[in-house]
Each structure stands twice: as C-alpha cells, then as structure tokens.
CSV table of C-alpha atoms and ligand atoms in Angstrom, one decimal:
chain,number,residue,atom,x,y,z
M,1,UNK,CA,113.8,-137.5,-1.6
M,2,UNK,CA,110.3,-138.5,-0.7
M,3,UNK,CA,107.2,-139.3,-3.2
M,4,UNK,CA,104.7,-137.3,-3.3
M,5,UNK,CA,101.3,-138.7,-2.0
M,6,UNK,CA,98.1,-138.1,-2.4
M,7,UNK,CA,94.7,-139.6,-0.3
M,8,UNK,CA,91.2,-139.0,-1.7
M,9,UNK,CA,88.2,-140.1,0.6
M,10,UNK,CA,85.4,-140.7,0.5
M,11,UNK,CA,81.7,-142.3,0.6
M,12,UNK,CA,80.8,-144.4,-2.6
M,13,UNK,CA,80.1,-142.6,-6.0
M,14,UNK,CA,81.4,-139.5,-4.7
M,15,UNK,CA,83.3,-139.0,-7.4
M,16,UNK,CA,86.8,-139.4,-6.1
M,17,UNK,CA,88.2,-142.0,-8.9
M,18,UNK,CA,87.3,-139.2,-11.8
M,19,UNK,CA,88.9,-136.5,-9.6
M,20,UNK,CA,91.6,-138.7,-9.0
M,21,UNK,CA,92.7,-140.1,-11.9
M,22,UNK,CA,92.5,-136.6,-13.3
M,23,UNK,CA,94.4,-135.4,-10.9
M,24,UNK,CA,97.0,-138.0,-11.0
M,25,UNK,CA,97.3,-137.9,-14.7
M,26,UNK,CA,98.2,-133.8,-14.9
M,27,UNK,CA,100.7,-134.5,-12.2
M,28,UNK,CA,102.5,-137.3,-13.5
M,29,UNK,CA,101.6,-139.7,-10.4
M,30,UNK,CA,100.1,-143.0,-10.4
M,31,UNK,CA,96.5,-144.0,-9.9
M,32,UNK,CA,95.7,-146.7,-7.2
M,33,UNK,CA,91.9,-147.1,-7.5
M,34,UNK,CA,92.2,-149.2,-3.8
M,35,UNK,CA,88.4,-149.9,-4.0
M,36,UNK,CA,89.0,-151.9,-7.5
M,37,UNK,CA,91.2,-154.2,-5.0
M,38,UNK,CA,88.1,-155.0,-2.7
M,39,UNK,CA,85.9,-155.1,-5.6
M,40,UNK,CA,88.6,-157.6,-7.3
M,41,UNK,CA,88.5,-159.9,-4.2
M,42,UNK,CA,84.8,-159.8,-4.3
M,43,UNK,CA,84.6,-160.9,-7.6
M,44,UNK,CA,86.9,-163.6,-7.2
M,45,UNK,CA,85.2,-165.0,-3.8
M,46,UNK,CA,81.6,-164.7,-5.6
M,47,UNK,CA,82.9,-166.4,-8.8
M,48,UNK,CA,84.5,-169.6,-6.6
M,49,UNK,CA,81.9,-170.0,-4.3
M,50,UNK,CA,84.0,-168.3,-1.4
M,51,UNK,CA,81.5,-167.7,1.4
M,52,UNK,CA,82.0,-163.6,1.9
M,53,UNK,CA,81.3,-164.2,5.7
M,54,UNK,CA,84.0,-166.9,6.1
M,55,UNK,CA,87.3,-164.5,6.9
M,56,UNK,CA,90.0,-167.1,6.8
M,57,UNK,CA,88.6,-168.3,3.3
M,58,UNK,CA,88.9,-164.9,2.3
M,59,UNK,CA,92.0,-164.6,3.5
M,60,UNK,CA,93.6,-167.8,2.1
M,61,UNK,CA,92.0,-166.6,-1.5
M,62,UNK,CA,93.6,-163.4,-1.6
M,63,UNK,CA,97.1,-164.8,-0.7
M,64,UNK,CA,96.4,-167.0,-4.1
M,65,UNK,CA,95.0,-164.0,-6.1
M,66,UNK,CA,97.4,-161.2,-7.2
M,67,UNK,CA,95.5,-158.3,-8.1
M,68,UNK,CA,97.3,-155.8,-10.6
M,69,UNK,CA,96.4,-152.2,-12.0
M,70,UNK,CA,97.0,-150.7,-15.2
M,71,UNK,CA,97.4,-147.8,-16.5
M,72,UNK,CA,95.4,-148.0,-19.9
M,73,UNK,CA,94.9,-144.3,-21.4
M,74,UNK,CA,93.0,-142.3,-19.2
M,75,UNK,CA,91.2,-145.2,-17.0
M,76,UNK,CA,92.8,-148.0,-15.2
M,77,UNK,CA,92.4,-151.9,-16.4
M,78,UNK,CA,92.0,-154.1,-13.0
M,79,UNK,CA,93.7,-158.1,-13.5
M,80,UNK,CA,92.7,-161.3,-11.3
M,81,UNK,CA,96.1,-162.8,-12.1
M,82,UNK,CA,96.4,-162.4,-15.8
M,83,UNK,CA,92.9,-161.7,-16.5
M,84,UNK,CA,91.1,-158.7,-17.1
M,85,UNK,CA,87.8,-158.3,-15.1
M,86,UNK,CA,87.5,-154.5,-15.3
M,87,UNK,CA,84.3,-154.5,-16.2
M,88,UNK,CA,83.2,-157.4,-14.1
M,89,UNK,CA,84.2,-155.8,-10.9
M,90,UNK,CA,81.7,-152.9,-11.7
M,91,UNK,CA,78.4,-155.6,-11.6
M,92,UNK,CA,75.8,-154.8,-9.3
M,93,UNK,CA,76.3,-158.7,-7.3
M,94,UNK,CA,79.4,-157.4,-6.5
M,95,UNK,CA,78.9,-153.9,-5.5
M,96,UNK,CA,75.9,-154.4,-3.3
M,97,UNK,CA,78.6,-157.4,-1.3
M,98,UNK,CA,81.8,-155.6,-1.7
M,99,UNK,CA,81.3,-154.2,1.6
M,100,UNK,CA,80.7,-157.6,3.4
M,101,UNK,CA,84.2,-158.7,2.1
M,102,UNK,CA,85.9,-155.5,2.8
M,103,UNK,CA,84.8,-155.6,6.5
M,104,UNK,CA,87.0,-158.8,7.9
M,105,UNK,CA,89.9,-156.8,9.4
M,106,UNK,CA,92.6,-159.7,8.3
M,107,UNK,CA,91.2,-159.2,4.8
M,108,UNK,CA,92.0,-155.1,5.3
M,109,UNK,CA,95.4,-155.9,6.8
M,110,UNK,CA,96.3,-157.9,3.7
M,111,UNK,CA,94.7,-155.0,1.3
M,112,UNK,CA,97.0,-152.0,2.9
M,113,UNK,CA,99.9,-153.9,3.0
M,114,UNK,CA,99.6,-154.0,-0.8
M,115,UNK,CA,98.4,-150.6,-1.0
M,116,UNK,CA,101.4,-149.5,1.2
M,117,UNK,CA,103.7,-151.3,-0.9
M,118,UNK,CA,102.2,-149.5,-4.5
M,119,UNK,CA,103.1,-145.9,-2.9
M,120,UNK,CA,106.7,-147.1,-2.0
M,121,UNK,CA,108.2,-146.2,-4.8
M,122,UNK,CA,106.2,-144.1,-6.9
M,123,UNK,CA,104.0,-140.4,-6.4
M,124,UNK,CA,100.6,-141.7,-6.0
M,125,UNK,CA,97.0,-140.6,-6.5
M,126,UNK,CA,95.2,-143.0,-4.2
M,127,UNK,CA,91.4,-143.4,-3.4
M,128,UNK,CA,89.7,-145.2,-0.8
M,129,UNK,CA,87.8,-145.2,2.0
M,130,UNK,CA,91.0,-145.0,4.5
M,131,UNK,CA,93.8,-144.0,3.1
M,132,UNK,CA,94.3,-140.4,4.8
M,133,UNK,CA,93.4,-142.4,8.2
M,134,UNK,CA,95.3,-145.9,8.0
M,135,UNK,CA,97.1,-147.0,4.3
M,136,UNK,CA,98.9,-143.4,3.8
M,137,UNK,CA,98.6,-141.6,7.2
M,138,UNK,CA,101.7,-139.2,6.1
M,139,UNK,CA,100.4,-138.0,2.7
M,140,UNK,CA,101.4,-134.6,1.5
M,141,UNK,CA,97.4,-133.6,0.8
M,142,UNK,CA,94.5,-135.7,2.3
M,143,UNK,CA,91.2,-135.0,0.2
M,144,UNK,CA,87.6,-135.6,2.0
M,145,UNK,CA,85.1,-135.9,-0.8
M,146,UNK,CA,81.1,-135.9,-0.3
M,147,UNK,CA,78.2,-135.0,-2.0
M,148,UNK,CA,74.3,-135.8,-1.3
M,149,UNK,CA,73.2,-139.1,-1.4
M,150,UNK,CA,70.3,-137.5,-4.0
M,151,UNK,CA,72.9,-135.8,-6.0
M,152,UNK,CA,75.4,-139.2,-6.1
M,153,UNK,CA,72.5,-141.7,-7.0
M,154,UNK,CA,71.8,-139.1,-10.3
M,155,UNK,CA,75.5,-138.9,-11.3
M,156,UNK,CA,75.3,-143.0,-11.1
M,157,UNK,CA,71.7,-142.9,-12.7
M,158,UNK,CA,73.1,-141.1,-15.7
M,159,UNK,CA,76.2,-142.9,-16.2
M,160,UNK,CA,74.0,-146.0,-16.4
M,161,UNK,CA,71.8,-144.7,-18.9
M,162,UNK,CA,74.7,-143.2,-21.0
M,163,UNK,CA,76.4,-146.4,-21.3
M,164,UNK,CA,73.1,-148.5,-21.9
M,165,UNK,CA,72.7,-150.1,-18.2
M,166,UNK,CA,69.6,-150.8,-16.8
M,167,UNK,CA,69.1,-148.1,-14.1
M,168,UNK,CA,66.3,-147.2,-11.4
M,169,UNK,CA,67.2,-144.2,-9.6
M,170,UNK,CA,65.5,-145.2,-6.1
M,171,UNK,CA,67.1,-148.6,-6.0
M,172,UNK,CA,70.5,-146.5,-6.5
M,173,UNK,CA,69.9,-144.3,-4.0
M,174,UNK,CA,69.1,-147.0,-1.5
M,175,UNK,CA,72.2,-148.8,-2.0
M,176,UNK,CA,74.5,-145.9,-2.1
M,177,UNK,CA,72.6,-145.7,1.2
M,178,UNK,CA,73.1,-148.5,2.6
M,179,UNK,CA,77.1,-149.0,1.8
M,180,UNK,CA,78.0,-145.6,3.6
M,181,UNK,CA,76.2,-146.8,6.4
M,182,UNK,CA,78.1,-150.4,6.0
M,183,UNK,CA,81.4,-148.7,5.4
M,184,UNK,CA,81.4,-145.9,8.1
M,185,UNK,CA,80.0,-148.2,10.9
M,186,UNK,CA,82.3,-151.1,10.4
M,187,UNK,CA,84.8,-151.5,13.5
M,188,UNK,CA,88.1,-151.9,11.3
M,189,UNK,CA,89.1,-148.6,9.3
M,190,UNK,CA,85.7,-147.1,8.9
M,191,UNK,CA,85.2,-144.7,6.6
M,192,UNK,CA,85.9,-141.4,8.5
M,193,UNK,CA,87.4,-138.2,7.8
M,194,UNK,CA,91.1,-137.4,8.9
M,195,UNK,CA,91.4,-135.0,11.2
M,196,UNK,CA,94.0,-133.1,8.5
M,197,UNK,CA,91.8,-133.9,5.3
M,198,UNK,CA,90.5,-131.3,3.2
M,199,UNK,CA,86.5,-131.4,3.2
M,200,UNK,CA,85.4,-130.9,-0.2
M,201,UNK,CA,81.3,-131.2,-0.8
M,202,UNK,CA,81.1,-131.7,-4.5
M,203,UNK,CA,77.2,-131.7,-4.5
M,204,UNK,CA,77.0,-128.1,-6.7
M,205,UNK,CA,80.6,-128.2,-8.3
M,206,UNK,CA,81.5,-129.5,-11.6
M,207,UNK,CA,84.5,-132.0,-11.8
M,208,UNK,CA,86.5,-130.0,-13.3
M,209,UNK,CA,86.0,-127.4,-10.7
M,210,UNK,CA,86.4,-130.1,-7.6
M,211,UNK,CA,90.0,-131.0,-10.1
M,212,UNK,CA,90.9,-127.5,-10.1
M,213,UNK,CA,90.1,-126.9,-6.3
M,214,UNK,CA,92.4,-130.0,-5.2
M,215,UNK,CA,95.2,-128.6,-7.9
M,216,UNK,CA,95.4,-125.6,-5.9
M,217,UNK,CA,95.1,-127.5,-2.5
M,218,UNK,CA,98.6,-129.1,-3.7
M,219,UNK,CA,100.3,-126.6,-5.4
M,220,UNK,CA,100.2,-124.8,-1.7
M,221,UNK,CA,101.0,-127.8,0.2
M,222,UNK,CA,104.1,-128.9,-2.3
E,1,LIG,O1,85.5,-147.1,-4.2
E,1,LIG,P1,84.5,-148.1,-4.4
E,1,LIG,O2,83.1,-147.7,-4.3
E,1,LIG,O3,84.8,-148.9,-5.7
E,1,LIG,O4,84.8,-149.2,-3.3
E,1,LIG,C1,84.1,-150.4,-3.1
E,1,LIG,C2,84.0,-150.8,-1.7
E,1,LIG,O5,85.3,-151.3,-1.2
E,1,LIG,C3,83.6,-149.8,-0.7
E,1,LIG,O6,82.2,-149.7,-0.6
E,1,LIG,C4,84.2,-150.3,0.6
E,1,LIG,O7,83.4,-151.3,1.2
E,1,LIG,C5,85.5,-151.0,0.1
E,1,LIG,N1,86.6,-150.1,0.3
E,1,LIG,C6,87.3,-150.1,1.5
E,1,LIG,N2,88.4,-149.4,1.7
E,1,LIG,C7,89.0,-148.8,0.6
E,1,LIG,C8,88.4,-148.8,-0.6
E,1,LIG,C9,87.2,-149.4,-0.8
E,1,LIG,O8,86.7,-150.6,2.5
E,1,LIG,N3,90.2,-148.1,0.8
C-alpha cells in the first residue's frame, strides 16, 4: 500500500502552511512545514556565528543539528535538538537570511534527504518551495499556490498587528519581494511550478475556500 502524499508550493506568505496544515489535519496526514527546517538551520547558523555564505560550515552544523516537528494542536512546534525555537525561527534576522542558507545546494541535498525520509512512512501534507519538483516528485496531488505580492504583504501586515508585532506594510512588501526573486532564481531547486501542479491564485479566495478547492482536487485524484 502506498501513502498518500501531498506537495503544496509556493512563493513566501502565500498561504500554503494554513492551507496545509488544514488540510492535513481533516485528512489524518502529517504536516511537514519543510521551510521551518531552513528557517531552523538559519537560526542555528545566526545564533553560533556560522557565516551563512560558508557552505561546508553549513553543512558540518546541520549534520550536528537534528531538527524535529511536532504536532502540537492545530500548529506545529519546530525543535533545535531538544529545544523549542518556534517562535524564534519566525524573527525578521532570520527571514530576510533564510534564503542565503537555503541556496547552497549541499545544504538542500541534506534538507530533502530528511524531508524524503518524513514521507516514508506516513501520509503527508508537505509545503515548500520544491517538493512537487525535487523532495516528492511522485505525490498523488501537487498544489501551486500564489497570490499578489500586494495582497500577501497585507495578510502578513495584519497577522503582525493582530499579534502585537511591529509592522510596516512597504518594508513587507519589499522583502516578500525580494525572497521570491532569491528563491526562484537560485540555480539548485528554484522555486518553480511542476509541470503536473495544480495552479491555485488565492489573491480573492478565502482560506477556507482555497481548503475546500484542494479537498476536492484530492478526493478526484484518490
Ligand atoms: O516557507 P517559508 O517561507 O517559511 O520558507 C522559508 C525559506 O526557506 C524560503 O524563503 C526558501 O528560501 C526556503 N525554502 C526552500 N525550500 C523549501 C522550503 C523553504 O528553499 N522546500
């Protein structure tokens, strides 16, 4: 019997880790949030002084660093080791570098080994930026989510205010900007749309109509 898999991609803050943890959570699959892993390594390189250019430093810190994900109600907890830096991951330092780190092919390599590993033996619900195109090539439903730079920087912007972040709606727009350029234009896995993913452009839907719409997508293809 084979596990069902699904791959949701997409440019940053497109909404893909609501839609897919949704998702996995009414099917009974597992969530693998595969940017969290990046973002973890990041952290980790930033916190230690790792210079994010230097690949084999990189390299040599993630075979040291397990990264784990956990299923904690509806979100996911991410763990450096044994410690929780779920929040930490989310800080602007390391979103505005995560796509520096996430560029160094041996670094990738490493990172969808892992992720390849996670879908072995359970259903999964993964997001990404290359999971319909290199970590799960074979899914069952390959999701392509995007939405207006405009439209993502004001689903951020209010997010931030709701929670009591500091937020300047320009300045989010530039660097959602400026990482779909990074990510799509790297030469290793750039973000790119599989030539069997399902386009979605959530820019006018609600998420519970972009849920519904991916629902449907897999109740046809299961
Ligand atoms: O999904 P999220 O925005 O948290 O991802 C953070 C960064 O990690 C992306 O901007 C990208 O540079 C990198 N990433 C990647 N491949 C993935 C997931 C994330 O390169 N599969």
């Amino acid at each position: 019997t084979h596990n069902v898999t699904i791959a949701i991609d997409g440019p940053a803050s497109s909404g893909k880790s609501t839609v897919a943890r949704r998702i996995a959570d009414d099917l009974g699959l597992i969530y693998v949030d595969t940017g969290a892993m990046y973002r973890a390594l990041t952290f980790e390189a930033l916190r230690k002084n790792v210079n994010i250019k230097d690949e084999n430093a990189l390299l040599k810190l993630l075979e040291n660093t397990e990264i784990s994900l956990k299923k904690r109600n509806m979100a996911q907890s991410v763990y450096l080791n044994d410690e929780d830096v779920t929040e930490d991951i989310r800080q602007n330092n390391v979103t505005n570098t995560v796509s520096i780190v996430a560029a160094h092919p041996l670094v990738r390599e490493e990172m969808v080994t892992r992720q390849k590993k996670l879908a072995e033996n359970n259903g999964v619900v993964m997001d990404g930026r290359d999971i319909g195109t290199v970590v799960l090539p074979d899914s069952d439903v390959k999701i392509f989510l995007v939405a207006s730079v405009m439209e993502r920087a004001e689903r951020r912007h209010k997010e931030n205010r709701s929670k009591g972040i500091y937020s300047d709606l320009e300045q989010l727009k530039k660097d959602i900007a400026e990482r779909d350029y990074k990510d799509s234009t790297r030469d290793t896995s750039p973000l790119k749309q599989a030539e069997d993913a399902v386009r979605i452009d959530t820019t006018k839907l609600s998420i519970e109509e972009v849920v519904e719409k991916i629902k449907s997508l897999i109740s046809t293809k299961l």
